[in-house]
Coordinates of N, CA, C and O in Angstrom, one line a residue:
X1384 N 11.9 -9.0 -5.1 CA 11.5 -9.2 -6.5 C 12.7 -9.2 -7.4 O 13.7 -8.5 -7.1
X1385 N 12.6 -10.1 -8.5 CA 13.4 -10.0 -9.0 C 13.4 -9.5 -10.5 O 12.6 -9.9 -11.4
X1386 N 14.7 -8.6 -10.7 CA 14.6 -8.2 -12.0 C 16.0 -8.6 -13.2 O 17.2 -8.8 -13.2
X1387 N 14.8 -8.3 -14.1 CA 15.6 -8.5 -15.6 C 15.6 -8.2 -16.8 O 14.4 -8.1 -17.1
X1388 N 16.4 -7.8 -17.9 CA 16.9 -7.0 -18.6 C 15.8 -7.8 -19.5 O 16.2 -8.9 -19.6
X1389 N 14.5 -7.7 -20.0 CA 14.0 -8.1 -21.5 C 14.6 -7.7 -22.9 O 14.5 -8.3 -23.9
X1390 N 15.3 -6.3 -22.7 CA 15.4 -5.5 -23.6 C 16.4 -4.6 -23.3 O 16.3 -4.4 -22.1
X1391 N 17.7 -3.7 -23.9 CA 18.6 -2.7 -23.1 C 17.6 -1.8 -22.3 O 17.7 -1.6 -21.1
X1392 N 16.3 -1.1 -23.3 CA 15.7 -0.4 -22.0 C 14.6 -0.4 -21.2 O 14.1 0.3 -20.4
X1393 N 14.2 -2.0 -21.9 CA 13.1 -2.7 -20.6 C 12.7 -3.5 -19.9 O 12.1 -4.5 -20.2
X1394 N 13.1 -3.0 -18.6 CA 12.6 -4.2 -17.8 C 11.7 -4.9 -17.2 O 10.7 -4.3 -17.0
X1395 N 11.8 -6.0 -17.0 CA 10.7 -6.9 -16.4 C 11.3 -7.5 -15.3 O 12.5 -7.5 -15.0
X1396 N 10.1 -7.9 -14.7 CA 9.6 -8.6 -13.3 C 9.7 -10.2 -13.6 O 9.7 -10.9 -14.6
X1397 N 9.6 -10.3 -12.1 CA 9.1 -12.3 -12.4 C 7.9 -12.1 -11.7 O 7.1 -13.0 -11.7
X1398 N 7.8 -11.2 -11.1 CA 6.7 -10.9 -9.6 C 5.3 -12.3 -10.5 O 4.8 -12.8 -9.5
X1399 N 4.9 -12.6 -11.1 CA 4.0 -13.5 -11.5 C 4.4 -14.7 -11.3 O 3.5 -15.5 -11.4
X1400 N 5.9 -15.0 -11.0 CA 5.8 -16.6 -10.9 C 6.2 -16.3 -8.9 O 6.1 -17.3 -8.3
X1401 N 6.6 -15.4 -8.4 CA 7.2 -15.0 -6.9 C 6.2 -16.1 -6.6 O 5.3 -16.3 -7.3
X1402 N 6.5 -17.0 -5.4 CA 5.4 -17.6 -4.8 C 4.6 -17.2 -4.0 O 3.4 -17.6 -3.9
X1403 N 5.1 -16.1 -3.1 CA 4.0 -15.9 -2.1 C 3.1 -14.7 -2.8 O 2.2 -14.2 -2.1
X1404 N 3.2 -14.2 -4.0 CA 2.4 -13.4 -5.1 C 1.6 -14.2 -5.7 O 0.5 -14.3 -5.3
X1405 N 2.2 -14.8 -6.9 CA 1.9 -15.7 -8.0 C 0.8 -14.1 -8.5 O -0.5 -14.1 -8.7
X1406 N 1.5 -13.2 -8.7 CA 1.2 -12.2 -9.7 C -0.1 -11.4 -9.4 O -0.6 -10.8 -10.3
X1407 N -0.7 -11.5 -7.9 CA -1.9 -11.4 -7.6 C -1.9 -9.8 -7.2 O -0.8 -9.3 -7.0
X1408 N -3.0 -9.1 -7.0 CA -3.4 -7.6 -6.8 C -4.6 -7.2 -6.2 O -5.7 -7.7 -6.5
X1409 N -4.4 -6.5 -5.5 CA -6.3 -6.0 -5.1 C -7.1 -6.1 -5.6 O -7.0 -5.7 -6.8
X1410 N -8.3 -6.6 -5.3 CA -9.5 -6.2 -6.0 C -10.7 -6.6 -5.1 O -10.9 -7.8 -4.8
X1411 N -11.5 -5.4 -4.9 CA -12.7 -5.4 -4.3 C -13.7 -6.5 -4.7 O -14.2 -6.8 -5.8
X1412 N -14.0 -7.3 -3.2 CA -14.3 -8.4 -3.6 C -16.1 -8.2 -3.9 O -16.4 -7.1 -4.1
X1413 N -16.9 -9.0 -3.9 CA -18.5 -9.2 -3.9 C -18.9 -8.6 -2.7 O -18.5 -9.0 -1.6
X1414 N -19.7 -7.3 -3.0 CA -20.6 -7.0 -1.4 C -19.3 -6.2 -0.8 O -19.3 -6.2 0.5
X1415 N -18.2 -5.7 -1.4 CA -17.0 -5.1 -0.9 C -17.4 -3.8 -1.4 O -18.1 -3.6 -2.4
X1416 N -17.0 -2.3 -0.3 CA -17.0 -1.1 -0.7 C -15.6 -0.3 -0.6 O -14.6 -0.7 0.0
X1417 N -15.9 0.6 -1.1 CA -14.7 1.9 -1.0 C -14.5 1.9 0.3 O -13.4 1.8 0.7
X1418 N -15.6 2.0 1.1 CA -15.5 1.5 3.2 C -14.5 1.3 3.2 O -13.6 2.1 3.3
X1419 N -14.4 -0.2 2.8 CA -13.7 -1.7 3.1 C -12.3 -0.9 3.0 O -11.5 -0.7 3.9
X1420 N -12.2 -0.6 2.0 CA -10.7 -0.1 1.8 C -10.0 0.6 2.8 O -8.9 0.4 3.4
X1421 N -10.9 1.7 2.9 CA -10.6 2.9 3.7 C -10.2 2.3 4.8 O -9.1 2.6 5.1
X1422 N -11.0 1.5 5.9 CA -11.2 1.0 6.8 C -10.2 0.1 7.0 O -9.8 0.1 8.2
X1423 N -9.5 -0.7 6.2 CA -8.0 -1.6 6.5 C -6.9 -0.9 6.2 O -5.8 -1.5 6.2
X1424 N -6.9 0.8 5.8 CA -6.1 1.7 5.7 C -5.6 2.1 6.8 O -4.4 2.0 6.9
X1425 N -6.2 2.6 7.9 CA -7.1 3.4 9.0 C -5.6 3.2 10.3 O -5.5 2.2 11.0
X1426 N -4.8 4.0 10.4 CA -3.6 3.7 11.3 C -4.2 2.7 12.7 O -5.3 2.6 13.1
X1427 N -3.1 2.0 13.1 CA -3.7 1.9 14.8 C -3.2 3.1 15.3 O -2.2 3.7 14.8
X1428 N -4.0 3.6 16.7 CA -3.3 4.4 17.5 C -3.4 4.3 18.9 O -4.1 3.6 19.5
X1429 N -2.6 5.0 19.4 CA -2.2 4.9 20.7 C -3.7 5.1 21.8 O -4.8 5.6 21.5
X1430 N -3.5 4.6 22.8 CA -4.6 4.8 23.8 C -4.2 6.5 24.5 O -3.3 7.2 24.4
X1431 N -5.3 6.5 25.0 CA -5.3 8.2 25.7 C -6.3 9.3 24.4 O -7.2 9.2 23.6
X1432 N -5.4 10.4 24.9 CA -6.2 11.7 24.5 C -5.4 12.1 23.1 O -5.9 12.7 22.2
X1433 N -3.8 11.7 23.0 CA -3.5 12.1 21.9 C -3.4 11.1 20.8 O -2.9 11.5 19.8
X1434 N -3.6 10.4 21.0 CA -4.2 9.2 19.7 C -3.1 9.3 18.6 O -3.3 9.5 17.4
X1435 N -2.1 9.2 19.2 CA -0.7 9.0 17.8 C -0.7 7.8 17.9 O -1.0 6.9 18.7
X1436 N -0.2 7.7 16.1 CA -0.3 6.5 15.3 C 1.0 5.6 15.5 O 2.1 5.9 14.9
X1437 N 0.8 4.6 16.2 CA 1.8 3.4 16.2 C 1.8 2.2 15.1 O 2.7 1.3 15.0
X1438 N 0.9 2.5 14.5 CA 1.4 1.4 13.6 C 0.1 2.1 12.1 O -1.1 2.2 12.0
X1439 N 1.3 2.4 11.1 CA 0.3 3.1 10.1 C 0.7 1.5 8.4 O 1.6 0.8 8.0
X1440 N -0.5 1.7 8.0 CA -0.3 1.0 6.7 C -0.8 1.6 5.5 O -1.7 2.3 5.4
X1441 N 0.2 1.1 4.5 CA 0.6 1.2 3.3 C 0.8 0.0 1.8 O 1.5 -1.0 1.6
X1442 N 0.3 0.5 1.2 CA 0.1 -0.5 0.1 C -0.7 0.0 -1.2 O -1.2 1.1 -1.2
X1443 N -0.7 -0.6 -1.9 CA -1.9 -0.6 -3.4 C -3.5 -0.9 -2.5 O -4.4 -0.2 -2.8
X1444 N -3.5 -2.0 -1.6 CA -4.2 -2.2 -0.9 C -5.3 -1.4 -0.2 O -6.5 -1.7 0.0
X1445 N -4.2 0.1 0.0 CA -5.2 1.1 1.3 C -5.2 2.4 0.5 O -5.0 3.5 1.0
X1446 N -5.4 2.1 -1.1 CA -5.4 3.1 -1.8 C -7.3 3.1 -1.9 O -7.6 2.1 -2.5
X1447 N -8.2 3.9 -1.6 CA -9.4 3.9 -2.1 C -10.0 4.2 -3.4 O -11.2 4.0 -3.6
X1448 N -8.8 4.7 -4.4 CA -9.3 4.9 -5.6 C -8.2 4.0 -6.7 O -8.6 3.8 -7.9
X1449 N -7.0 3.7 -6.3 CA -5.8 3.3 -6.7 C -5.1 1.8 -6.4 O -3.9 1.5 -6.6
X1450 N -6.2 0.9 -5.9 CA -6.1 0.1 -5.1 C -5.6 -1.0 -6.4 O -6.1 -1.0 -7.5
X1451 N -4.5 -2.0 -5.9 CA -4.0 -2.7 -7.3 C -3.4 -1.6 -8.3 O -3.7 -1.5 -9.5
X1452 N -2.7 -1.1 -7.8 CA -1.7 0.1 -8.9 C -0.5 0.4 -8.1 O -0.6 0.5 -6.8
X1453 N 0.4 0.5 -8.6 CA 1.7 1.2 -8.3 C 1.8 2.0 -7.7 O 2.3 2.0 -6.6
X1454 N 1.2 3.1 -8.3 CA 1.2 4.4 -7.8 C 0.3 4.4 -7.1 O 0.0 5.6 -6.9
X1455 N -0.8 3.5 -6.3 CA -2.3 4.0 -5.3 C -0.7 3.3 -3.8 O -0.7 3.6 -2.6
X1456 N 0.3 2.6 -4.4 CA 1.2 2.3 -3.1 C 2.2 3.1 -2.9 O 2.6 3.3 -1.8
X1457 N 2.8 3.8 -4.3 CA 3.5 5.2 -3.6 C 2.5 6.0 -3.0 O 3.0 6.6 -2.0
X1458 N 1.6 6.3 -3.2 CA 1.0 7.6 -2.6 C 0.4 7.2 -0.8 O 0.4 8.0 0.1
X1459 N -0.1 5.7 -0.9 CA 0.2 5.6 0.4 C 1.1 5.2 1.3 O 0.9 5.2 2.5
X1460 N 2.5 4.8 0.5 CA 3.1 4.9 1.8 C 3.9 6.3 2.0 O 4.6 6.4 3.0
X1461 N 3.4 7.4 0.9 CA 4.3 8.7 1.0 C 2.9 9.3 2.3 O 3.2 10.3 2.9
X1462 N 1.9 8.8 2.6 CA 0.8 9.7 3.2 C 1.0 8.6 4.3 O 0.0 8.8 5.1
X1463 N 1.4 7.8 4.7 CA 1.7 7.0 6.0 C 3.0 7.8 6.7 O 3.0 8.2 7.8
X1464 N 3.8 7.8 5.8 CA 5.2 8.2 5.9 C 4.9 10.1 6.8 O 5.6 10.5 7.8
X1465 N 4.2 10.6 6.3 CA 4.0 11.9 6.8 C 3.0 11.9 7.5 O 2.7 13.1 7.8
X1466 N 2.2 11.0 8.1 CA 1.6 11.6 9.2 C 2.7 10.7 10.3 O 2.7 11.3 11.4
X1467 N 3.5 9.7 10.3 CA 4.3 9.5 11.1 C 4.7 10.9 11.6 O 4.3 11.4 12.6
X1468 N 5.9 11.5 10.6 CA 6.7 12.8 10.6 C 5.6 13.6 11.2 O 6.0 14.0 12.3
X1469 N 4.2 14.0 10.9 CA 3.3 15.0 12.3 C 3.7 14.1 13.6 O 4.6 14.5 14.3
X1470 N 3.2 13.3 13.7 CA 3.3 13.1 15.0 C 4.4 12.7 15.6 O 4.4 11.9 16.5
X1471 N 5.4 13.3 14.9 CA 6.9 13.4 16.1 C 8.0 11.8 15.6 O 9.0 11.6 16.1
X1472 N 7.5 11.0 14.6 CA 8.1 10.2 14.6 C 8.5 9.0 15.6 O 9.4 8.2 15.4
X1473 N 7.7 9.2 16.8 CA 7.9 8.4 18.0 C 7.1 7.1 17.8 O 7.1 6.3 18.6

């Protein structure tokens, strides 16, 4: 992303002209639930008995209440990020 000075103390984005954006954000589509969210949140995990997470996701996306916000993508990738760290980081 790229950034720039509008102002000495504010900055802006271009993220609206980015191409592979073009300024776009979550949003629950028609016949879409809180589920939906949760559910493309949802780590993959390993086969067997101890079911550690190999591949966890993060975004505005896999926020169920914050979905299309800034902060619904820090908090999931700070809550991706720590269940890695339980399970050993492996």
């Amino acid at each position: 992303m790229i950034c720039h000075q509008v102002t000495p103390t504010f900055p802006s984005t271009s993220w609206f002209s980015q191409p592979y954006s073009g300024g776009s954000y979550t949003a629950i589509g028609t016949g879409g639930t809180q589920a939906d969210v949760e559910k493309i949140a949802e780590p993959l995990v390993s086969r067997g008995k101890n079911k550690q997470p190999v591949v966890t996701f993060a975004g505005e996306h896999c926020h169920p209440s914050f979905y299309s916000t800034g902060h619904g993508a820090y908090l999931t990738g700070r809550g991706a990020a720590q269940l890695v760290m339980r399970s050993g980081g492996k």
